[in-house]
Every structure is written in C-alpha cells, then in structure tokens.
Short mmCIF file of C-alpha atoms in Angstrom, two decimals:
data_model
loop_
_atom_site.label_atom_id
_atom_site.label_comp_id
_atom_site.label_asym_id
_atom_site.label_seq_id
_atom_site.Cartn_x
_atom_site.Cartn_y
_atom_site.Cartn_z
CA UNK Q 1 49.84 56.76 81.16
CA UNK Q 2 46.80 58.10 83.04
CA UNK Q 3 46.71 61.84 83.59
CA UNK Q 4 45.83 63.06 87.05
CA UNK Q 5 42.74 65.26 87.41
CA UNK Q 6 44.94 68.28 88.08
CA UNK Q 7 46.82 67.92 84.83
CA UNK Q 8 44.04 66.97 82.45
CA UNK Q 9 43.34 69.59 79.77
CA UNK Q 10 39.83 70.79 79.04
CA UNK Q 11 39.48 68.19 76.32
CA UNK Q 12 39.97 65.51 78.98
CA UNK Q 13 37.45 63.03 77.66
CA UNK Q 14 38.41 63.66 74.04
CA UNK Q 15 42.06 63.07 74.81
CA UNK Q 16 41.37 60.05 77.00
CA UNK Q 17 39.26 58.45 74.29
CA UNK Q 18 41.59 59.14 71.39
CA UNK Q 19 44.82 58.41 73.26
CA UNK Q 20 43.73 54.80 73.49
CA UNK Q 21 44.14 54.53 69.73
CA UNK Q 22 47.95 54.84 69.46
CA UNK Q 23 48.43 52.21 72.16
CA UNK Q 24 46.12 49.84 70.35
CA UNK Q 25 47.86 50.59 67.08
CA UNK Q 26 51.25 49.78 68.58
CA UNK Q 27 49.99 46.43 69.84
CA UNK Q 28 47.81 45.40 66.94
CA UNK Q 29 49.25 46.83 63.72
CA UNK Q 30 51.58 43.90 63.31
CA UNK Q 31 49.10 41.23 64.32
CA UNK Q 32 45.76 42.30 62.86
CA UNK Q 33 43.81 40.34 60.32
CA UNK Q 34 45.56 39.69 57.04
CA UNK Q 35 44.36 41.57 54.00
CA UNK Q 36 41.54 39.70 52.27
CA UNK Q 37 43.09 39.77 48.79
CA UNK Q 38 40.83 39.49 45.74
CA UNK Q 39 37.44 37.99 44.98
CA UNK Q 40 36.50 35.52 42.26
CA UNK Q 41 36.37 38.34 39.71
CA UNK Q 42 39.92 39.41 40.50
CA UNK Q 43 38.83 42.60 42.27
CA UNK Q 44 40.55 43.76 45.46
CA UNK Q 45 38.29 43.30 48.47
CA UNK Q 46 37.96 46.32 50.76
CA UNK Q 47 36.50 45.56 54.18
CA UNK Q 48 34.56 48.35 55.86
CA UNK Q 49 32.19 49.20 58.71
CA UNK Q 50 28.84 50.73 57.78
CA UNK Q 51 25.92 52.53 59.41
CA UNK Q 52 22.60 50.81 59.85
CA UNK Q 53 19.75 52.28 57.82
CA UNK Q 54 22.07 54.63 55.96
CA UNK Q 55 24.07 54.55 52.73
CA UNK Q 56 27.63 55.87 52.44
CA UNK Q 57 29.06 57.50 49.35
CA UNK Q 58 31.27 54.49 48.65
CA UNK Q 59 28.32 52.11 48.93
CA UNK Q 60 26.50 54.35 46.47
CA UNK Q 61 29.55 54.35 44.18
CA UNK Q 62 29.53 50.58 44.18
CA UNK Q 63 25.84 50.52 43.28
CA UNK Q 64 26.34 53.11 40.52
CA UNK Q 65 29.08 51.00 38.98
CA UNK Q 66 31.81 53.56 39.58
CA UNK Q 67 34.39 51.02 40.80
CA UNK Q 68 36.32 48.85 38.36
CA UNK Q 69 39.06 47.37 40.56
CA UNK Q 70 37.47 46.91 43.98
CA UNK Q 71 34.69 44.99 45.72
CA UNK Q 72 33.32 46.06 49.10
CA UNK Q 73 32.87 43.68 52.03
CA UNK Q 74 30.78 44.77 55.00
CA UNK Q 75 32.28 43.77 58.38
CA UNK Q 76 29.53 45.23 60.58
CA UNK Q 77 28.26 48.63 61.69
CA UNK Q 78 29.78 51.34 63.87
CA UNK Q 79 28.67 54.66 65.36
CA UNK Q 80 32.16 55.73 66.47
CA UNK Q 81 34.58 57.51 64.17
CA UNK Q 82 37.65 56.98 66.42
CA UNK Q 83 36.87 53.27 66.66
CA UNK Q 84 36.36 53.11 62.89
CA UNK Q 85 39.76 54.58 62.03
CA UNK Q 86 41.40 52.52 64.75
CA UNK Q 87 40.01 49.44 63.01
CA UNK Q 88 41.58 50.67 59.77
CA UNK Q 89 44.93 51.39 61.42
CA UNK Q 90 45.00 47.93 63.01
CA UNK Q 91 44.15 46.06 59.78
CA UNK Q 92 40.67 44.99 60.83
CA UNK Q 93 39.33 46.88 57.80
CA UNK Q 94 41.03 48.64 54.89
CA UNK Q 95 39.66 52.16 55.39
CA UNK Q 96 37.70 54.16 57.93
CA UNK Q 97 36.13 57.57 58.47
CA UNK Q 98 36.29 59.92 61.44
CA UNK Q 99 36.28 63.51 62.59
CA UNK Q 100 39.49 65.20 61.49
CA UNK Q 101 40.47 65.99 65.07
CA UNK Q 102 40.48 62.26 65.78
CA UNK Q 103 42.49 61.65 62.59
CA UNK Q 104 45.07 64.20 63.75
CA UNK Q 105 45.33 62.51 67.16
CA UNK Q 106 45.72 59.12 65.53
CA UNK Q 107 48.55 60.40 63.34
CA UNK Q 108 50.17 62.21 66.28
CA UNK Q 109 50.24 58.91 68.15
CA UNK Q 110 52.27 57.34 65.37
CA UNK Q 111 49.59 55.58 63.35
CA UNK Q 112 50.65 55.54 59.67
CA UNK Q 113 47.43 56.72 58.03
CA UNK Q 114 46.62 59.20 55.26
CA UNK Q 115 43.36 61.00 54.57
CA UNK Q 116 42.31 60.55 50.95
CA UNK Q 117 38.82 62.09 50.69
CA UNK Q 118 36.40 64.10 52.80
CA UNK Q 119 33.69 61.90 54.29
CA UNK Q 120 31.22 64.20 56.05
CA UNK Q 121 30.63 67.80 57.00
CA UNK Q 122 28.01 70.52 57.30
CA UNK Q 123 26.23 72.21 54.41
CA UNK Q 124 23.15 74.41 54.29
CA UNK Q 125 20.72 71.54 54.87
CA UNK Q 126 22.71 68.90 56.75
CA UNK Q 127 24.56 69.68 59.97
CA UNK Q 128 24.65 68.71 63.63
CA UNK Q 129 22.49 70.56 66.12
CA UNK Q 130 22.64 70.34 69.90
CA UNK Q 131 19.04 70.29 71.05
CA UNK Q 132 17.15 70.94 74.26
CA UNK Q 133 13.48 70.45 75.04
CA UNK Q 134 11.26 73.49 74.61
CA UNK Q 135 10.36 73.26 78.31
CA UNK Q 136 14.04 73.08 79.36
CA UNK Q 137 15.55 75.63 81.72
CA UNK Q 138 18.71 75.61 79.58
CA UNK Q 139 18.88 78.88 77.65
CA UNK Q 140 22.56 79.81 77.72
CA UNK Q 141 26.00 78.18 77.73
CA UNK Q 142 26.39 78.66 81.47
CA UNK Q 143 23.17 76.71 82.04
CA UNK Q 144 25.02 73.59 80.83
CA UNK Q 145 27.22 73.46 83.93
CA UNK Q 146 26.31 70.27 85.77
CA UNK Q 147 24.09 69.07 82.92
CA UNK Q 148 24.33 66.02 80.62
CA UNK Q 149 25.03 66.24 76.89
CA UNK Q 150 24.30 63.13 74.83
CA UNK Q 151 26.85 62.42 72.09
CA UNK Q 152 27.60 59.44 69.84
CA UNK Q 153 31.15 58.78 71.06
CA UNK Q 154 33.90 60.37 73.12
CA UNK Q 155 36.89 62.00 71.47
CA UNK Q 156 35.15 63.00 68.26
CA UNK Q 157 33.10 65.67 66.50
CA UNK Q 158 30.22 66.05 68.96
CA UNK Q 159 32.50 66.48 71.95
CA UNK Q 160 34.94 68.86 70.29
CA UNK Q 161 32.15 71.10 68.97
CA UNK Q 162 30.52 71.23 72.40
CA UNK Q 163 33.73 72.14 74.18
CA UNK Q 164 34.69 74.73 71.58
CA UNK Q 165 31.27 76.38 71.77
CA UNK Q 166 31.48 76.57 75.55
CA UNK Q 167 35.00 77.99 75.30
CA UNK Q 168 33.93 80.62 72.77
CA UNK Q 169 31.02 81.58 75.01
CA UNK Q 170 33.40 82.41 77.84
CA UNK Q 171 33.27 79.40 80.15
CA UNK Q 172 36.47 78.59 81.99
CA UNK Q 173 38.26 75.26 81.66
CA UNK Q 174 37.04 74.27 85.12
CA UNK Q 175 33.44 75.12 84.23
CA UNK Q 176 33.66 73.18 80.96
CA UNK Q 177 34.82 70.11 82.85
CA UNK Q 178 31.55 70.21 84.80
CA UNK Q 179 29.52 69.61 81.64
CA UNK Q 180 28.96 65.84 81.59
CA UNK Q 181 29.23 64.07 78.24
CA UNK Q 182 27.14 60.90 77.95
CA UNK Q 183 27.57 58.39 75.13
CA UNK Q 184 24.20 57.49 73.59
CA UNK Q 185 23.64 55.59 70.32
CA UNK Q 186 22.34 58.03 67.67
CA UNK Q 187 19.13 56.04 67.22
CA UNK Q 188 18.32 56.49 70.95
CA UNK Q 189 19.50 60.06 71.49
CA UNK Q 190 16.20 61.81 70.79
CA UNK Q 191 14.31 59.44 73.08
CA UNK Q 192 16.85 59.98 75.86
CA UNK Q 193 16.35 63.74 75.55
CA UNK Q 194 12.57 63.58 75.61
CA UNK Q 195 12.62 61.25 78.64
CA UNK Q 196 14.95 63.57 80.55
CA UNK Q 197 17.83 61.10 80.69
CA UNK Q 198 20.05 63.76 79.10
CA UNK Q 199 19.67 67.54 78.97
CA UNK Q 200 21.13 68.20 75.51
CA UNK Q 201 21.12 65.90 72.49
CA UNK Q 202 23.56 65.99 69.59
CA UNK Q 203 21.43 65.21 66.54
CA UNK Q 204 22.62 65.21 62.95
CA UNK Q 205 21.39 64.28 59.48
CA UNK Q 206 18.26 62.11 59.42
CA UNK Q 207 18.14 61.90 63.22
CA UNK Q 208 17.96 65.70 63.46
CA UNK Q 209 15.31 66.02 60.78
CA UNK Q 210 13.06 63.33 62.25
CA UNK Q 211 13.36 64.74 65.78
CA UNK Q 212 12.63 68.31 64.69
CA UNK Q 213 9.63 67.07 62.73
CA UNK Q 214 8.09 65.73 65.95
CA UNK Q 215 8.40 69.15 67.58
CA UNK Q 216 9.02 70.13 71.19
CA UNK Q 217 12.76 70.72 70.84
CA UNK Q 218 15.04 73.45 69.56
CA UNK Q 219 18.75 73.87 68.87
CA UNK Q 220 20.90 75.58 71.46
CA UNK Q 221 23.93 75.62 69.11
CA UNK Q 222 25.07 73.93 65.88
CA UNK Q 223 28.38 73.07 64.29
CA UNK Q 224 27.39 75.21 61.30
CA UNK Q 225 27.02 78.22 63.64
CA UNK Q 226 30.61 77.76 64.79
CA UNK Q 227 32.43 77.02 61.54
CA UNK Q 228 29.94 77.54 58.72
CA UNK Q 229 29.71 75.09 55.85
CA UNK Q 230 32.75 72.91 56.35
CA UNK Q 231 34.09 69.39 55.75
CA UNK Q 232 34.66 67.84 59.18
CA UNK Q 233 35.82 64.30 58.53
CA UNK Q 234 37.89 62.21 56.12
CA UNK Q 235 38.37 58.65 54.91
CA UNK Q 236 41.77 57.24 55.84
CA UNK Q 237 43.85 54.34 54.54
CA UNK Q 238 47.04 52.94 56.03
CA UNK Q 239 50.13 54.26 54.29
CA UNK Q 240 51.46 50.79 53.64
CA UNK Q 241 48.22 49.80 51.94
CA UNK Q 242 48.37 52.90 49.73
CA UNK Q 243 51.98 52.09 48.81
CA UNK Q 244 51.23 48.44 48.05
CA UNK Q 245 47.90 48.97 46.28
CA UNK Q 246 47.95 52.44 44.69
CA UNK Q 247 45.53 51.55 41.89
CA UNK Q 248 43.04 50.09 44.36
CA UNK Q 249 43.06 53.26 46.47
CA UNK Q 250 42.81 55.38 43.35
CA UNK Q 251 39.73 53.45 42.25
CA UNK Q 252 38.13 53.91 45.69
CA UNK Q 253 38.80 57.65 45.68
CA UNK Q 254 37.66 58.38 42.14
CA UNK Q 255 34.50 56.31 42.52
CA UNK Q 256 33.57 57.72 45.92
CA UNK Q 257 34.31 61.29 44.76
CA UNK Q 258 32.05 60.81 41.74
CA UNK Q 259 29.31 59.33 43.95
CA UNK Q 260 29.62 62.30 46.31
CA UNK Q 261 29.22 64.64 43.36
CA UNK Q 262 26.22 62.60 42.22
CA UNK Q 263 24.66 63.20 45.64
CA UNK Q 264 25.42 66.91 45.40
CA UNK Q 265 23.65 67.43 42.07
CA UNK Q 266 20.93 64.76 41.90
CA UNK Q 267 17.32 65.57 42.88
CA UNK Q 268 16.54 64.48 46.42
CA UNK Q 269 13.72 62.11 45.53
CA UNK Q 270 16.00 60.20 43.17
CA UNK Q 271 18.69 59.94 45.87
CA UNK Q 272 16.24 58.63 48.46
CA UNK Q 273 14.85 56.05 46.03
CA UNK Q 274 18.37 54.87 45.22
CA UNK Q 275 19.26 54.61 48.90
CA UNK Q 276 16.13 52.56 49.59
CA UNK Q 277 17.02 50.21 46.74
CA UNK Q 278 20.57 49.74 48.07
CA UNK Q 279 19.41 49.08 51.64
CA UNK Q 280 16.82 46.57 50.50
CA UNK Q 281 19.28 44.75 48.24
CA UNK Q 282 21.99 44.35 50.88
CA UNK Q 283 19.66 42.30 53.10
CA UNK Q 284 20.70 43.43 56.59
CA UNK Q 285 17.17 43.62 58.02
CA UNK Q 286 17.31 47.42 58.20
CA UNK Q 287 14.54 49.98 58.51
CA UNK Q 288 14.35 52.51 55.66
CA UNK Q 289 11.94 54.88 57.45
CA UNK Q 290 14.67 57.44 58.21
CA UNK Q 291 15.42 57.94 54.53
CA UNK Q 292 12.48 60.29 54.15
CA UNK Q 293 14.38 62.72 56.38
CA UNK Q 294 17.49 62.77 54.16
CA UNK Q 295 18.18 66.29 52.88
CA UNK Q 296 21.71 66.47 51.45
CA UNK Q 297 25.14 64.80 51.59
CA UNK Q 298 26.44 67.35 54.11
CA UNK Q 299 29.58 67.96 52.06
CA UNK Q 300 29.82 71.50 50.69
CA UNK Q 301 32.98 70.93 48.62
CA UNK Q 302 32.38 69.43 45.15
CA UNK Q 303 33.63 65.86 44.94
CA UNK Q 304 34.72 65.82 48.60
CA UNK Q 305 38.12 67.38 47.88
CA UNK Q 306 40.10 67.89 51.10
CA UNK Q 307 41.19 71.44 51.98
CA UNK Q 308 44.34 71.90 54.08
CA UNK Q 309 42.51 74.14 56.55
CA UNK Q 310 40.11 71.29 57.38
CA UNK Q 311 42.94 69.43 59.10
CA UNK Q 312 45.13 72.36 60.12
CA UNK Q 313 42.39 73.92 62.23
CA UNK Q 314 42.34 70.84 64.47
CA UNK Q 315 46.14 70.60 64.59
CA UNK Q 316 46.30 74.20 65.81
CA UNK Q 317 43.51 73.55 68.27
CA UNK Q 318 45.17 70.48 69.79
CA UNK Q 319 48.55 72.23 69.95
CA UNK Q 320 46.98 75.15 71.85
CA UNK Q 321 45.58 72.71 74.39
CA UNK Q 322 48.82 70.81 74.84
CA UNK Q 323 47.52 67.61 73.26
CA UNK Q 324 49.93 67.64 70.30
CA UNK Q 325 53.48 69.09 70.41
CA UNK Q 326 53.96 72.21 68.29
CA UNK Q 327 55.63 71.41 64.97
CA UNK Q 328 55.05 67.68 65.17
CA UNK Q 329 52.37 67.66 62.48
CA UNK Q 330 51.48 69.72 59.44
CA UNK Q 331 48.25 69.26 57.55
CA UNK Q 332 49.93 68.72 54.18
CA UNK Q 333 51.60 65.57 55.55
CA UNK Q 334 48.28 64.05 56.61
CA UNK Q 335 46.25 64.03 53.39
CA UNK Q 336 46.36 63.75 49.63
CA UNK Q 337 43.98 64.75 46.83
CA UNK Q 338 46.07 63.21 44.06
CA UNK Q 339 43.48 60.57 43.13
CA UNK Q 340 40.43 62.83 43.31
CA UNK Q 341 39.19 63.76 39.82
CA UNK Q 342 37.69 66.98 41.20
CA UNK Q 343 40.90 68.22 42.82
CA UNK Q 344 41.93 70.43 39.90
CA UNK Q 345 39.05 72.79 40.62
CA UNK Q 346 37.07 72.07 37.47
CA UNK Q 347 34.00 70.21 38.55
CA UNK Q 348 32.61 68.17 35.70
CA UNK Q 349 29.06 66.87 35.62
CA UNK Q 350 28.11 63.87 37.67
CA UNK Q 351 27.26 60.77 35.70
CA UNK Q 352 24.88 57.90 36.21
CA UNK Q 353 25.79 54.20 36.24
CA UNK Q 354 25.90 53.96 32.44
CA UNK Q 355 27.72 57.23 31.91
CA UNK Q 356 24.70 59.47 31.36
CA UNK Q 357 25.09 63.05 32.57
CA UNK Q 358 23.06 63.94 35.66
CA UNK Q 359 21.76 67.50 35.47
CA UNK Q 360 22.71 69.89 38.25
CA UNK Q 361 20.10 71.16 40.67
#
C-alpha cells in the first residue's frame, strides 16, 4: 500500500524504503536460493555480502582461524544495510548486517530473523559525522530546509540519525520533510559534497578520516553527539537457519565475537597490516589505500555483546511515529547473546590465530 503525502509520517523515506522488505520477504522466503550445504572439508558454507576495500570482523575471524565449523563464501558487495538483511531473510545469503531500526522494521513486517551479535556502532574514534564545506552557508539545523543530504541508503542509520537530530533541534515534521535525502555511494560522497552536488555528506569510518584529512569541511552533527558511544547495528540470521544449524551459528558468533575483541585490543598498525593481507589474499582487485585511515572497530562493547536498549530504543522510536504498533515487538524477542563468549560480562583476553594472548592497549 502506498501512503498518501498527507498521511506519511516524518520518517517517510525510511518507512518507504524499509516497508519494501516485508513484501519481498513474503514473496521470496519460500523460493530463494537453496542453502549451499558444506564444502569439501565438511564445513558449512555461509554466503555473505561484503564491502569493497574493507574487512569485516567475520572475515578477520576466518583469517585468524577462529572458525572450526564454517567456511565463508563471498556473494558480492553491498552498501545498503536494509538490502543486506533482506537478502538474508530471503535466503540469498545466510546472514546480514544492518542498522537496528531496519532490523526492527524487518521483524515487524513478519520476517523471521534474530540478531545474534552487534556489527557496528560508534566509539571514541570511529563514528559517523554529517559534514558541510567550510564555505557553506549551513550553520544550523534550520539551514538544512530545502537542502540535500547525501546518505548511503534510505531507511537506515544515516537517515534516522539525520531526522532525529532535526527533531531534537526543534524542526517540525513538515520542515523535516523539506530536507532532501540523496543516496550516494560512500566512496563518492565526499566528492559530491566538494562539487556542490549535495549540501551535507554522511561520512563514517575510513571515508570520514580521509575526507577530514584533506581539509575544507567540518561536522555539523554526529551520531556520537546524539547517542554517545553506542552499538547501532547487528548481524541477523533467519530463525529457521538457527534452529536447523545451531552449532554453525554458534561457531559464527563465537569466532566473530573473538575477532571483534581482537580488534578492540590489538595495536592499530597490526590491525591495518592484517587487513591489507586479507584484502590482497582474497583477490577482488580492491584498493587498500583507505586502510591507513582505519582508527578503531567502532564497537564500544567488548566482544560485540548486544544490549537490550540498543534495539528497544528504535522500537520505542518507531512506535512513537506510528510505524510499528505498540506492544507488537519487544527487544528481548529480537536478539540473543547465548552463543557470545563475552556475554557473561567477564571479558577474557583476545587471542591470536595460534592461541597466543594479545595484550590489551
């Protein structure tokens, strides 16, 4: 159903983008690709979508030798969290990662998925900033009315943070709707800002660091300013896959949690060198230049343990805006930490690929 302009809530683009997921799930869940089974070594194959020029925690876990029951199979790259978890829900891949608000919307639409591990967030060194040129006339939230904000995808983190910031700064729903959100690939966002094709650029991680290093821009607001150090996204698996392959999911979670902890305690230069080695070995014709701008994993919680508030905050938010019926969802029904070795609150040392202890920073 298409909402009329008069009835669309202030998260109109977010809702429109994410509401396409349940419909796709209903059509495709029963007719997606079959599960790939095992490889020649008897390991379960987990298909996934990656990010060009970057290394995920699970790819690192694989390289560190933290998995014993699974083998990863790259299906291509993505820059969209909602599309990534839709692919997981529709059996195109086994797991995906997205902003928790998009995960909540997916679950509210009937998709049978469960979050098993935090996947990204904001810490002291890694976060998303929303940048303007130093010569820009944009100095306040109200200056964004009628302007263009470049984001990686609709219905996800960048959009929700922008709309929440504008709301907190006192703009009305009607005024917020006049801020135009433009989808730009992360690799092109800085260039679009400098050329005046957009007025504000959402830049995170290595893209933020490299852009700031070239000068001439400054942050108007950041996600860390709004919510502090926080885990914003999670990895999800389909519930039926978890039920049918509990040991496989457990292996994924424990290995990825350990790799996340490795990232949290290992000296930066060692991390960057490891990432470069992984990218070069996987042979995807990628550029490693952005690695020099890597600062931290962006996950403040040891071992990527999920906190209930990290999902509940978006449930409450979507309920307030009429996007999810009150009482339909509770955070505790959307996630599990049962396979995470760090979930008991005692954070052991990270270990290297042969079991050696990695010293904390």
